[in-house]
PDB file of C-alpha atoms in Angstrom:
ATOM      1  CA  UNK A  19     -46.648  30.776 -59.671  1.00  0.00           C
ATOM      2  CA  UNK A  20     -48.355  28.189 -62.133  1.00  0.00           C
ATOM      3  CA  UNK A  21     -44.171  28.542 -63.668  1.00  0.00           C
ATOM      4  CA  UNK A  22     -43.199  27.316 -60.557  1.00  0.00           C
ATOM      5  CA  UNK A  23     -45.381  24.641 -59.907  1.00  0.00           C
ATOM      6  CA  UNK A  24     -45.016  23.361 -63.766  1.00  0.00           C
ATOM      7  CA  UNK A  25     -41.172  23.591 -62.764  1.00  0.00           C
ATOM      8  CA  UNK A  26     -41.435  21.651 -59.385  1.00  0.00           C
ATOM      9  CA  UNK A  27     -43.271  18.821 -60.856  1.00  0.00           C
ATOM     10  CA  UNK A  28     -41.019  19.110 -63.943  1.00  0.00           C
ATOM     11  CA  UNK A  29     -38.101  18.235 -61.442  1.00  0.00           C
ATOM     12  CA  UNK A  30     -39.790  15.413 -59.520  1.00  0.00           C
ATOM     13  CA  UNK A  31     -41.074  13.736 -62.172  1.00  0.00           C
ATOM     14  CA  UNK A  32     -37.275  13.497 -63.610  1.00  0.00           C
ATOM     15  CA  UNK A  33     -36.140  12.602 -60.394  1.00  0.00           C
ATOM     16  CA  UNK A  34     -38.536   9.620 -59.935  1.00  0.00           C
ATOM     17  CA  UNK A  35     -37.663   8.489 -63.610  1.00  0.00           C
ATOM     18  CA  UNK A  36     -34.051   8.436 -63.130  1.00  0.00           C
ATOM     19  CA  UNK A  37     -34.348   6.291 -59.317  1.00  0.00           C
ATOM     20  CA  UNK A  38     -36.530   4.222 -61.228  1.00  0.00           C
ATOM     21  CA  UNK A  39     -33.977   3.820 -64.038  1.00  0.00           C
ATOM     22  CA  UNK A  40     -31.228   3.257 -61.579  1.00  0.00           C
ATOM     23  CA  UNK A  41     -33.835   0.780 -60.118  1.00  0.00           C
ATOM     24  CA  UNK A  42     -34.257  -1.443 -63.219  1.00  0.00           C
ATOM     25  CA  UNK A  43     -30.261  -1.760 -63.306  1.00  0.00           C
ATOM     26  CA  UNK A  44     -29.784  -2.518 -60.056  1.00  0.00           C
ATOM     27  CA  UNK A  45     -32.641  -5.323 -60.717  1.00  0.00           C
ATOM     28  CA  UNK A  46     -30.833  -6.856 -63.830  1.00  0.00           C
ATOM     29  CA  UNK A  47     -27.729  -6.846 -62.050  1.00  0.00           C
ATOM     30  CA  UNK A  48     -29.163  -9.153 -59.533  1.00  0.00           C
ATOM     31  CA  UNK A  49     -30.904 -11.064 -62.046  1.00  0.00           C
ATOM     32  CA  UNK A  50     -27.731 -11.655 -64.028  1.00  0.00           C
ATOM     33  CA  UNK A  51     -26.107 -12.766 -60.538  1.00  0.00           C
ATOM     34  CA  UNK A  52     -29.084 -15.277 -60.506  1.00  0.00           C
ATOM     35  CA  UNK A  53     -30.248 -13.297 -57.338  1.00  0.00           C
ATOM     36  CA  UNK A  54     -33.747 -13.885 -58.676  1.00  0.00           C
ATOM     37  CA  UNK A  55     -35.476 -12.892 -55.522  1.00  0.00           C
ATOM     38  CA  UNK A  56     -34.158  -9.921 -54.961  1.00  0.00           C
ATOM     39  CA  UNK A  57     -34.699  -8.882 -58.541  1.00  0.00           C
ATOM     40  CA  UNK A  58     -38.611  -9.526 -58.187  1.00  0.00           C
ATOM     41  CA  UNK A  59     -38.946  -7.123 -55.208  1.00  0.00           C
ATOM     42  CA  UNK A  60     -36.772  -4.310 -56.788  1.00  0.00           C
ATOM     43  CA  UNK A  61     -38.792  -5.090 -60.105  1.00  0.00           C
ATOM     44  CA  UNK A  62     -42.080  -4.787 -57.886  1.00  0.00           C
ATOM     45  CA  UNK A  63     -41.207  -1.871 -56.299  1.00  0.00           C
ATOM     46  CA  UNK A  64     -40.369  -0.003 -59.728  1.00  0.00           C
ATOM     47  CA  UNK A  65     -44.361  -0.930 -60.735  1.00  0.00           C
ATOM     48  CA  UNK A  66     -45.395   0.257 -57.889  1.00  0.00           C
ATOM     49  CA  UNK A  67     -44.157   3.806 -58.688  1.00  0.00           C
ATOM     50  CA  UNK A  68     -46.979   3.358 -61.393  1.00  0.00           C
ATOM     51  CA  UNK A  69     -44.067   2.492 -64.073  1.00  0.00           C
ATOM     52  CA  UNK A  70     -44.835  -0.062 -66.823  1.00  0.00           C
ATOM     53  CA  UNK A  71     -42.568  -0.583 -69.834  1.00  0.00           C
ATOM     54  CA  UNK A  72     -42.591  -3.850 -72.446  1.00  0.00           C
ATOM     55  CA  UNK A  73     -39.007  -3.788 -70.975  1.00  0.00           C
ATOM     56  CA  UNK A  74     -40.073  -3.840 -67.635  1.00  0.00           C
ATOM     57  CA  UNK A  75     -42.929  -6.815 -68.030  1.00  0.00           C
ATOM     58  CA  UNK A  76     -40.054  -8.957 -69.925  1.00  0.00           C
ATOM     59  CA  UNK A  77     -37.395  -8.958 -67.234  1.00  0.00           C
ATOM     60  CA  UNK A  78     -39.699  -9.669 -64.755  1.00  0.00           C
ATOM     61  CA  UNK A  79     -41.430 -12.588 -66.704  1.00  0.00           C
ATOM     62  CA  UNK A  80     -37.432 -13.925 -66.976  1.00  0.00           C
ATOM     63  CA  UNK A  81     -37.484 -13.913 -63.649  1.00  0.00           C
ATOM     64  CA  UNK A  82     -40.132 -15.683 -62.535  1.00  0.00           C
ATOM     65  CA  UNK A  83     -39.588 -18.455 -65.319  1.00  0.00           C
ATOM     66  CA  UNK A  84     -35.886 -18.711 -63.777  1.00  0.00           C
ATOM     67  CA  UNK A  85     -38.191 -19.294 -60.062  1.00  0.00           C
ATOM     68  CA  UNK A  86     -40.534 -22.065 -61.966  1.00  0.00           C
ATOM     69  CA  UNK A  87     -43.294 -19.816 -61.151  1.00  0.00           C
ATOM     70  CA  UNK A  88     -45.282 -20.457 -64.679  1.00  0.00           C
ATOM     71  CA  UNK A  89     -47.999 -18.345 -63.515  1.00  0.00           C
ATOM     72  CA  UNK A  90     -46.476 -15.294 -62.968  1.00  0.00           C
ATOM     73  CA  UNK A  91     -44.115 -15.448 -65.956  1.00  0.00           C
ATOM     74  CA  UNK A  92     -47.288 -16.399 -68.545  1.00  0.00           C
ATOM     75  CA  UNK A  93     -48.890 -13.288 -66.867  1.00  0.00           C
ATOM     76  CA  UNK A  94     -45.952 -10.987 -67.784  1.00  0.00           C
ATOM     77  CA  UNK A  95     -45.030 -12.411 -71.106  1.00  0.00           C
ATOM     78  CA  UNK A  96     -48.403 -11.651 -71.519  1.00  0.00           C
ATOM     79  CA  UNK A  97     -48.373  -7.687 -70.316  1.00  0.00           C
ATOM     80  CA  UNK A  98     -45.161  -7.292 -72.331  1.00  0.00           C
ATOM     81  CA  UNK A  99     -47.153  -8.304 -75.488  1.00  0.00           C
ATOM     82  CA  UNK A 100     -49.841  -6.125 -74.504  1.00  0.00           C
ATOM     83  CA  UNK A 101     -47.343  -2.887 -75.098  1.00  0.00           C
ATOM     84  CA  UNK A 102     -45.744  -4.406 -78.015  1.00  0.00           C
ATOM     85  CA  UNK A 103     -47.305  -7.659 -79.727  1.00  0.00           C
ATOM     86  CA  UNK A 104     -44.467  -8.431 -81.860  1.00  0.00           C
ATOM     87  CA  UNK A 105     -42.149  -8.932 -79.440  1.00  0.00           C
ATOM     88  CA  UNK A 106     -40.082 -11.622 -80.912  1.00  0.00           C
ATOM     89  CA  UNK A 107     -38.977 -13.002 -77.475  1.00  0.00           C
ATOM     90  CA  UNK A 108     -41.337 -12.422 -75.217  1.00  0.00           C
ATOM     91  CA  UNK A 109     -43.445 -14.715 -77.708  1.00  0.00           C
ATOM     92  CA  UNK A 110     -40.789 -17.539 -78.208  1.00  0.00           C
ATOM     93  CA  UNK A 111     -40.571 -17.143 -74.319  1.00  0.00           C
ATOM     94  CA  UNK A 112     -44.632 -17.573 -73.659  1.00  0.00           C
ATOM     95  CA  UNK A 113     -44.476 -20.603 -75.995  1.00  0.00           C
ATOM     96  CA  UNK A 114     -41.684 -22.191 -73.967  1.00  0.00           C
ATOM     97  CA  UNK A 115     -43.425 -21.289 -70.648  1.00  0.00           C
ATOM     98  CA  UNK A 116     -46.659 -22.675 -71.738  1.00  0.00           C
ATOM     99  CA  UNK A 117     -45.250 -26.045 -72.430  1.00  0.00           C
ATOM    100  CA  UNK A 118     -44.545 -26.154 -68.296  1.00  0.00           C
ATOM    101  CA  UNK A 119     -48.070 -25.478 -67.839  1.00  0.00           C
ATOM    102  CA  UNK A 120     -51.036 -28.655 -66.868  1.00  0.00           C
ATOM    103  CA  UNK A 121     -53.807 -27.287 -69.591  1.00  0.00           C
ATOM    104  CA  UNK A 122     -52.789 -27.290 -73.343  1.00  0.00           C
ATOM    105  CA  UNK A 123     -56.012 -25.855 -75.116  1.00  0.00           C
ATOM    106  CA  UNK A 124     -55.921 -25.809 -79.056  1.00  0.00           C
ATOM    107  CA  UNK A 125     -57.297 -22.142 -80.720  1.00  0.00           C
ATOM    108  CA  UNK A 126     -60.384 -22.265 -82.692  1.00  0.00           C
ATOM    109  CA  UNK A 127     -58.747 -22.412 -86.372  1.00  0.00           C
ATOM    110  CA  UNK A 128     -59.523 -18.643 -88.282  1.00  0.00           C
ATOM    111  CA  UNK A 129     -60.777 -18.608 -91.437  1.00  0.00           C
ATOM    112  CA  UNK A 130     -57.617 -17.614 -93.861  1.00  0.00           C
ATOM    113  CA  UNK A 131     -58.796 -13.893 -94.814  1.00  0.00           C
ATOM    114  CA  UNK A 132     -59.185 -13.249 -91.290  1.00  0.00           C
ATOM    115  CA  UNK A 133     -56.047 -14.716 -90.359  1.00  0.00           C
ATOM    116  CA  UNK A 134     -54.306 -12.934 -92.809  1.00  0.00           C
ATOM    117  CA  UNK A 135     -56.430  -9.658 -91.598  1.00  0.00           C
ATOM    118  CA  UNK A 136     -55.396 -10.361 -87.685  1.00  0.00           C
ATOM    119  CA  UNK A 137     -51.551 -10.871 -89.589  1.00  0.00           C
ATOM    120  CA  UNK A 138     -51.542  -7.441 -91.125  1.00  0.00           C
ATOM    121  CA  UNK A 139     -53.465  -5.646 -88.044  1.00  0.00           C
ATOM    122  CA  UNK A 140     -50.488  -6.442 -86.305  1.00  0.00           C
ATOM    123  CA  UNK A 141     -47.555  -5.352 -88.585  1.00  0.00           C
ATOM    124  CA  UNK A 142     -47.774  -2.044 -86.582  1.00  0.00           C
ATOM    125  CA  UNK A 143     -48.832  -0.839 -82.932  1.00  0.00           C
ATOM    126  CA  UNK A 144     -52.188   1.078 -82.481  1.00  0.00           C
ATOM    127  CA  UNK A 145     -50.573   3.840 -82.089  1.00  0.00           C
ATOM    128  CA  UNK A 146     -48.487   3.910 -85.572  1.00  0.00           C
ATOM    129  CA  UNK A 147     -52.238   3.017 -87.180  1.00  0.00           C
ATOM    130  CA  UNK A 148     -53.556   5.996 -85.648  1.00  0.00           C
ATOM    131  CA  UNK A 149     -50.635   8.542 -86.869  1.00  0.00           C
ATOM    132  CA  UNK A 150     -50.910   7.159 -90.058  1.00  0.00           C
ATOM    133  CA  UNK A 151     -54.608   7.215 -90.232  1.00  0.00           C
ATOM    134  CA  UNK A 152     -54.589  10.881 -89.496  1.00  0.00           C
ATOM    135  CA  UNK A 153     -51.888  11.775 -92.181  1.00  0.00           C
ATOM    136  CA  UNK A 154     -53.682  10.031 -94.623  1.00  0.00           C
ATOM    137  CA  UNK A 155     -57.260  11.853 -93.673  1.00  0.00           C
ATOM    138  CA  UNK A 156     -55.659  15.560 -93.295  1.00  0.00           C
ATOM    139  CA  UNK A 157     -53.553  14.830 -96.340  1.00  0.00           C
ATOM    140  CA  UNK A 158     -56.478  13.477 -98.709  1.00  0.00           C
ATOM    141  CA  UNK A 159     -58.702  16.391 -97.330  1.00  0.00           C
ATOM    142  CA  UNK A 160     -56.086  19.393 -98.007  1.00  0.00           C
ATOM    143  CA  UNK A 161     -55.696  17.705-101.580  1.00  0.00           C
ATOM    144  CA  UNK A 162     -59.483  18.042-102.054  1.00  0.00           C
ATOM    145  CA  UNK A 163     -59.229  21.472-100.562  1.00  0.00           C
ATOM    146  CA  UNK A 164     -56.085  22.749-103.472  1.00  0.00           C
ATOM    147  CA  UNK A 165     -58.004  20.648-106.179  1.00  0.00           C
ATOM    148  CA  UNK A 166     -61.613  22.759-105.360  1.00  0.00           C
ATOM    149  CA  UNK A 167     -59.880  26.123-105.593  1.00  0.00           C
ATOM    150  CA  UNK A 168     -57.946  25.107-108.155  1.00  0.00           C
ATOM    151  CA  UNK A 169     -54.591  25.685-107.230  1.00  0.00           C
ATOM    152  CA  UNK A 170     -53.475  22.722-108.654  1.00  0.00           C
ATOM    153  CA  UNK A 171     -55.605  20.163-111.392  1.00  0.00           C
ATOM    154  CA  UNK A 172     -55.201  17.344-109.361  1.00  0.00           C
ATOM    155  CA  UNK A 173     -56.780  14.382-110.730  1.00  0.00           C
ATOM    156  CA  UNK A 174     -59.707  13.148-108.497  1.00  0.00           C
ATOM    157  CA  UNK A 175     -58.254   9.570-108.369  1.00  0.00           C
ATOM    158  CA  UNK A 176     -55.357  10.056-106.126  1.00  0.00           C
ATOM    159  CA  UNK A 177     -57.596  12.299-103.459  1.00  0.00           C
ATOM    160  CA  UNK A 178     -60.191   8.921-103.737  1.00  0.00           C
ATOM    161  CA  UNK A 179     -57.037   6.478-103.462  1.00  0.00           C
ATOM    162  CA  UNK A 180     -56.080   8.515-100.113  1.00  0.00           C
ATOM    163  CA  UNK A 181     -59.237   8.503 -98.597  1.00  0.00           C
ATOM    164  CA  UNK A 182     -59.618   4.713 -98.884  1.00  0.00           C
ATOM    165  CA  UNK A 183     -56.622   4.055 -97.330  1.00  0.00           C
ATOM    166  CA  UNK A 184     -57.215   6.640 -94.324  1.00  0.00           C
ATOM    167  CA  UNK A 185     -60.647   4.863 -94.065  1.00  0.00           C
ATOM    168  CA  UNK A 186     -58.563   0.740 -93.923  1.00  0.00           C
ATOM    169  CA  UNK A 187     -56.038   1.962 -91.611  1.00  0.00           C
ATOM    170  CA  UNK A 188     -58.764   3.375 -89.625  1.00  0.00           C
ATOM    171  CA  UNK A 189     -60.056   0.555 -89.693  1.00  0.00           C
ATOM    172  CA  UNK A 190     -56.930  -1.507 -88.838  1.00  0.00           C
ATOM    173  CA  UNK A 191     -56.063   1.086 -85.870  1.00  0.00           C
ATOM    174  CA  UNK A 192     -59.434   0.381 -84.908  1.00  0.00           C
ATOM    175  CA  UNK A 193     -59.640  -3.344 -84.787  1.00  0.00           C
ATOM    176  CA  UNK A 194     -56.201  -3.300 -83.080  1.00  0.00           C
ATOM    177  CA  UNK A 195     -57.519  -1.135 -79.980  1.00  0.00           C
ATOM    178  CA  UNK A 196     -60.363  -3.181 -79.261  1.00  0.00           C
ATOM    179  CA  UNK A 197     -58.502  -6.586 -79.888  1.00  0.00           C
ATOM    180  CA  UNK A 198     -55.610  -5.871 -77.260  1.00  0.00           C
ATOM    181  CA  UNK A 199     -56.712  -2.620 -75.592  1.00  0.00           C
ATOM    182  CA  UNK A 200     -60.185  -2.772 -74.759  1.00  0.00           C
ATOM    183  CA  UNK A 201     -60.283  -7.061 -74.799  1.00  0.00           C
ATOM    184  CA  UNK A 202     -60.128  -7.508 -70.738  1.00  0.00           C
ATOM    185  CA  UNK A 203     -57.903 -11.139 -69.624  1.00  0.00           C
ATOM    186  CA  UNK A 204     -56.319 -12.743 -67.052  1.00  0.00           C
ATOM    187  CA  UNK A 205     -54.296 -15.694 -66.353  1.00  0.00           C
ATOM    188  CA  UNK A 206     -55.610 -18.423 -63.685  1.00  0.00           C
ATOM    189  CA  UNK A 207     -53.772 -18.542 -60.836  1.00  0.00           C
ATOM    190  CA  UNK A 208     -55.066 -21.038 -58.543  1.00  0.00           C
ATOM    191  CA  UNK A 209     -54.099 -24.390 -58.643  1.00  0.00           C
ATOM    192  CA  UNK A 210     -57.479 -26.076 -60.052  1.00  0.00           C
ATOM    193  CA  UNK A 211     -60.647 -24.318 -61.128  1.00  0.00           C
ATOM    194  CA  UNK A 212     -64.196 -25.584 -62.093  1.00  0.00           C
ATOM    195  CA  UNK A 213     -66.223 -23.603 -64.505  1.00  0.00           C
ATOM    196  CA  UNK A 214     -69.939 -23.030 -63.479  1.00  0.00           C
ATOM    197  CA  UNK A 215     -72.449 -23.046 -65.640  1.00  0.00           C
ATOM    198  CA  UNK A 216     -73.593 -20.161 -64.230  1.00  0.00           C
ATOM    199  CA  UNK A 217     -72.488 -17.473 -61.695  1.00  0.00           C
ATOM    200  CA  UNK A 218     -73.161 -19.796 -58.121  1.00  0.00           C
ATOM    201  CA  UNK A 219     -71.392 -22.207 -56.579  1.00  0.00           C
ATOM    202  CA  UNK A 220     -74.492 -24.985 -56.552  1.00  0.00           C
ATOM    203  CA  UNK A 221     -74.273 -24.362 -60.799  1.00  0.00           C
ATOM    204  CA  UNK A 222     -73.519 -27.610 -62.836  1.00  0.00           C
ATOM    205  CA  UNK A 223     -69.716 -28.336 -63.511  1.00  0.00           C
ATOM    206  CA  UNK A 224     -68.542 -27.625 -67.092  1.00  0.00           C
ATOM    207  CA  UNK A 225     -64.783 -28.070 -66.977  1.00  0.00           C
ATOM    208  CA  UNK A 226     -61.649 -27.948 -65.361  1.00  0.00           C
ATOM    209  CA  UNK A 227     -59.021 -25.358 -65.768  1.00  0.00           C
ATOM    210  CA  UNK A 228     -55.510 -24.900 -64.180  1.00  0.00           C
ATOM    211  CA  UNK A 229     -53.221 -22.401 -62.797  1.00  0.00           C
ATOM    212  CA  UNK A 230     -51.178 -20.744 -66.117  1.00  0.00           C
ATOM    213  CA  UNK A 231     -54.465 -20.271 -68.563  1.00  0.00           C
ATOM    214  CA  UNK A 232     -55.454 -17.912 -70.180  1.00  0.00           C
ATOM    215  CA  UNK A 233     -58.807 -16.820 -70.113  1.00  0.00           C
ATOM    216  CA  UNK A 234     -60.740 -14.114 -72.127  1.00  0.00           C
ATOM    217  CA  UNK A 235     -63.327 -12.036 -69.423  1.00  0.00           C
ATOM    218  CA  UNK A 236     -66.651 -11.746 -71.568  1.00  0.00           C
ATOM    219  CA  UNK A 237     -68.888 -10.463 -68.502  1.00  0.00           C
ATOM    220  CA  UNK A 238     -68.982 -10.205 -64.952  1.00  0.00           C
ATOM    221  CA  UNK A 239     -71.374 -10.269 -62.164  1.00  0.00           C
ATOM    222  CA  UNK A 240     -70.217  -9.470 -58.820  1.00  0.00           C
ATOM    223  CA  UNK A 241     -67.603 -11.438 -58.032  1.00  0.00           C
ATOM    224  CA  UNK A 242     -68.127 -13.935 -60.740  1.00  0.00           C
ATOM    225  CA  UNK A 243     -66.389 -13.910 -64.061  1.00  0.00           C
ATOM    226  CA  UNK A 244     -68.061 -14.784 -67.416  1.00  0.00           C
ATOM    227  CA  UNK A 245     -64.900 -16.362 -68.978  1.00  0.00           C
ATOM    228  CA  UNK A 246     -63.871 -18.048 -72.635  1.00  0.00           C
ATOM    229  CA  UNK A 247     -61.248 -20.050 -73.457  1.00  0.00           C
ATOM    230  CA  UNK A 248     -58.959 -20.313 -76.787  1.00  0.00           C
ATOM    231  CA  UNK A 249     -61.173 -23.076 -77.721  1.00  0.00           C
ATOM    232  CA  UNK A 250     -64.273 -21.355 -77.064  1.00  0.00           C
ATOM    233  CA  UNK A 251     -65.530 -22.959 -73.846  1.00  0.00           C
ATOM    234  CA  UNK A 252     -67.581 -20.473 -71.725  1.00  0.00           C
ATOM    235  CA  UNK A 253     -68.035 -20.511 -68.110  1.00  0.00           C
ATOM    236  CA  UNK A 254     -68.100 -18.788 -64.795  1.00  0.00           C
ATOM    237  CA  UNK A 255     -65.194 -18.604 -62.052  1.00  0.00           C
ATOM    238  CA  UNK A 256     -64.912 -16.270 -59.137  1.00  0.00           C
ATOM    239  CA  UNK A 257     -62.384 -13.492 -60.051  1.00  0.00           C
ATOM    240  CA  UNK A 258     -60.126 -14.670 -57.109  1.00  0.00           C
ATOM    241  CA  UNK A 259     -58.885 -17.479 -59.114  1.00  0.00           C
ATOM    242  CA  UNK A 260     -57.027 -15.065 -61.483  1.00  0.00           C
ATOM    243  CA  UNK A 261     -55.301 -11.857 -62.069  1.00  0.00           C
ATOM    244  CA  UNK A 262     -56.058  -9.197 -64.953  1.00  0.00           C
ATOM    245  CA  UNK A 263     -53.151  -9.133 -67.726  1.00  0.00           C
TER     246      UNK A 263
END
């Protein structure tokens, strides 16, 4: 019985994956007719199967740059990098799509090592960190295991030399997953926004932002937002004004 079942959802899982494939096609085709509405709702509908691909995110950031709606295509550009942060064009794309956009905020300059850290961090996804992380650990410790029962006279320095690099990619994997995984942020999507100084409406006005930004979520308290900008302004909004990348 648990056969069958394992076989049932074997078969409708395939099925859903393959309408959803002949989804996405159908999608680009109207996309590369410059239908660009109707590519946005077959694009929506494919997410809301509970689908997500880097793919997926890019085509439907095209789209909405190709409707002017800067928003919505910062927002994907933005998911797409998410799944894959060297994405050579969804980048290049985000930088063109953020010249459309009213706020232009400069990044708080990184010290060199660290932006030569952040540099190497992202050479590889989380995930290839993480494989290689466990080789490296499982590898160094079966070496220490041969060289105790002396199967082989393996010299101490190359178990050592293993070990510290399990223990920086680690590290690296690590840093990664809380940088892009666990870092919650959202783009602004209304119009105009005034950051409070603190989570009410009658809280003193700090500054302005406008629909496209990105903002980094620090806290939140009810429906208020503790947010941060690339420049390292801090404020509250309500978490109407924007949606979660």
């Amino acid at each position: 019985m648990k056969k069958l079942a394992t076989i049932i959802l074997y078969v409708i899982s395939t099925t859903s994956l393959l309408a959803s494939e002949t989804l996405f096609e159908k999608a680009n085709d109207y996309y590369a007719a410059e239908k660009y509405e109707d590519a946005i709702i077959i694009y929506d509908s494919i997410q809301q199967n509970g689908l997500q691909s880097k793919e997926l995110y890019y085509n439907i950031g095209n789209t909405y740059y190709k409707l002017n709606d800067w928003s919505n295509a910062i927002l994907y550009y933005e998911k797409t990098l998410k799944l894959d942060a060297n994405n050579e064009d969804a980048l290049y794309n985000l930088k063109l799509v953020q010249l459309k956009i009213v706020d232009k905020i400069d990044t708080i300059p990184s010290l060199f090592f660290k932006k030569w850290f952040n540099t190497i961090i992202l050479l590889l996804p989380f995930d290839s960190w993480a494989i290689i992380s466990l080789i490296l650990f499982w590898l160094s410790f079966i070496l220490y295991f041969i060289r105790k029962v002396k199967i082989l006279n393996l010299p101490i320095k190359i178990i050592i030399s293993l070990f510290v690099f399990f223990v920086i990619t680690f590290a690296f994997a690590n840093k990664q997953f809380n940088q892009i995984e666990m870092q919650k942020s959202a783009i602004i999507f209304s119009s105009s926004v005034v950051a409070k100084s603190a989570p009410t409406l009658n809280a003193n006005d700090l500054f302005t932002i406008h629909s496209g930004t990105k903002i980094i979520i620090n806290d939140n308290i009810g429906e208020w937002l503790h947010i941060q900008l690339a420049n390292g302004n801090k404020g509250w909004i309500l978490m109407s004004h924007c949606k979660n990348i």
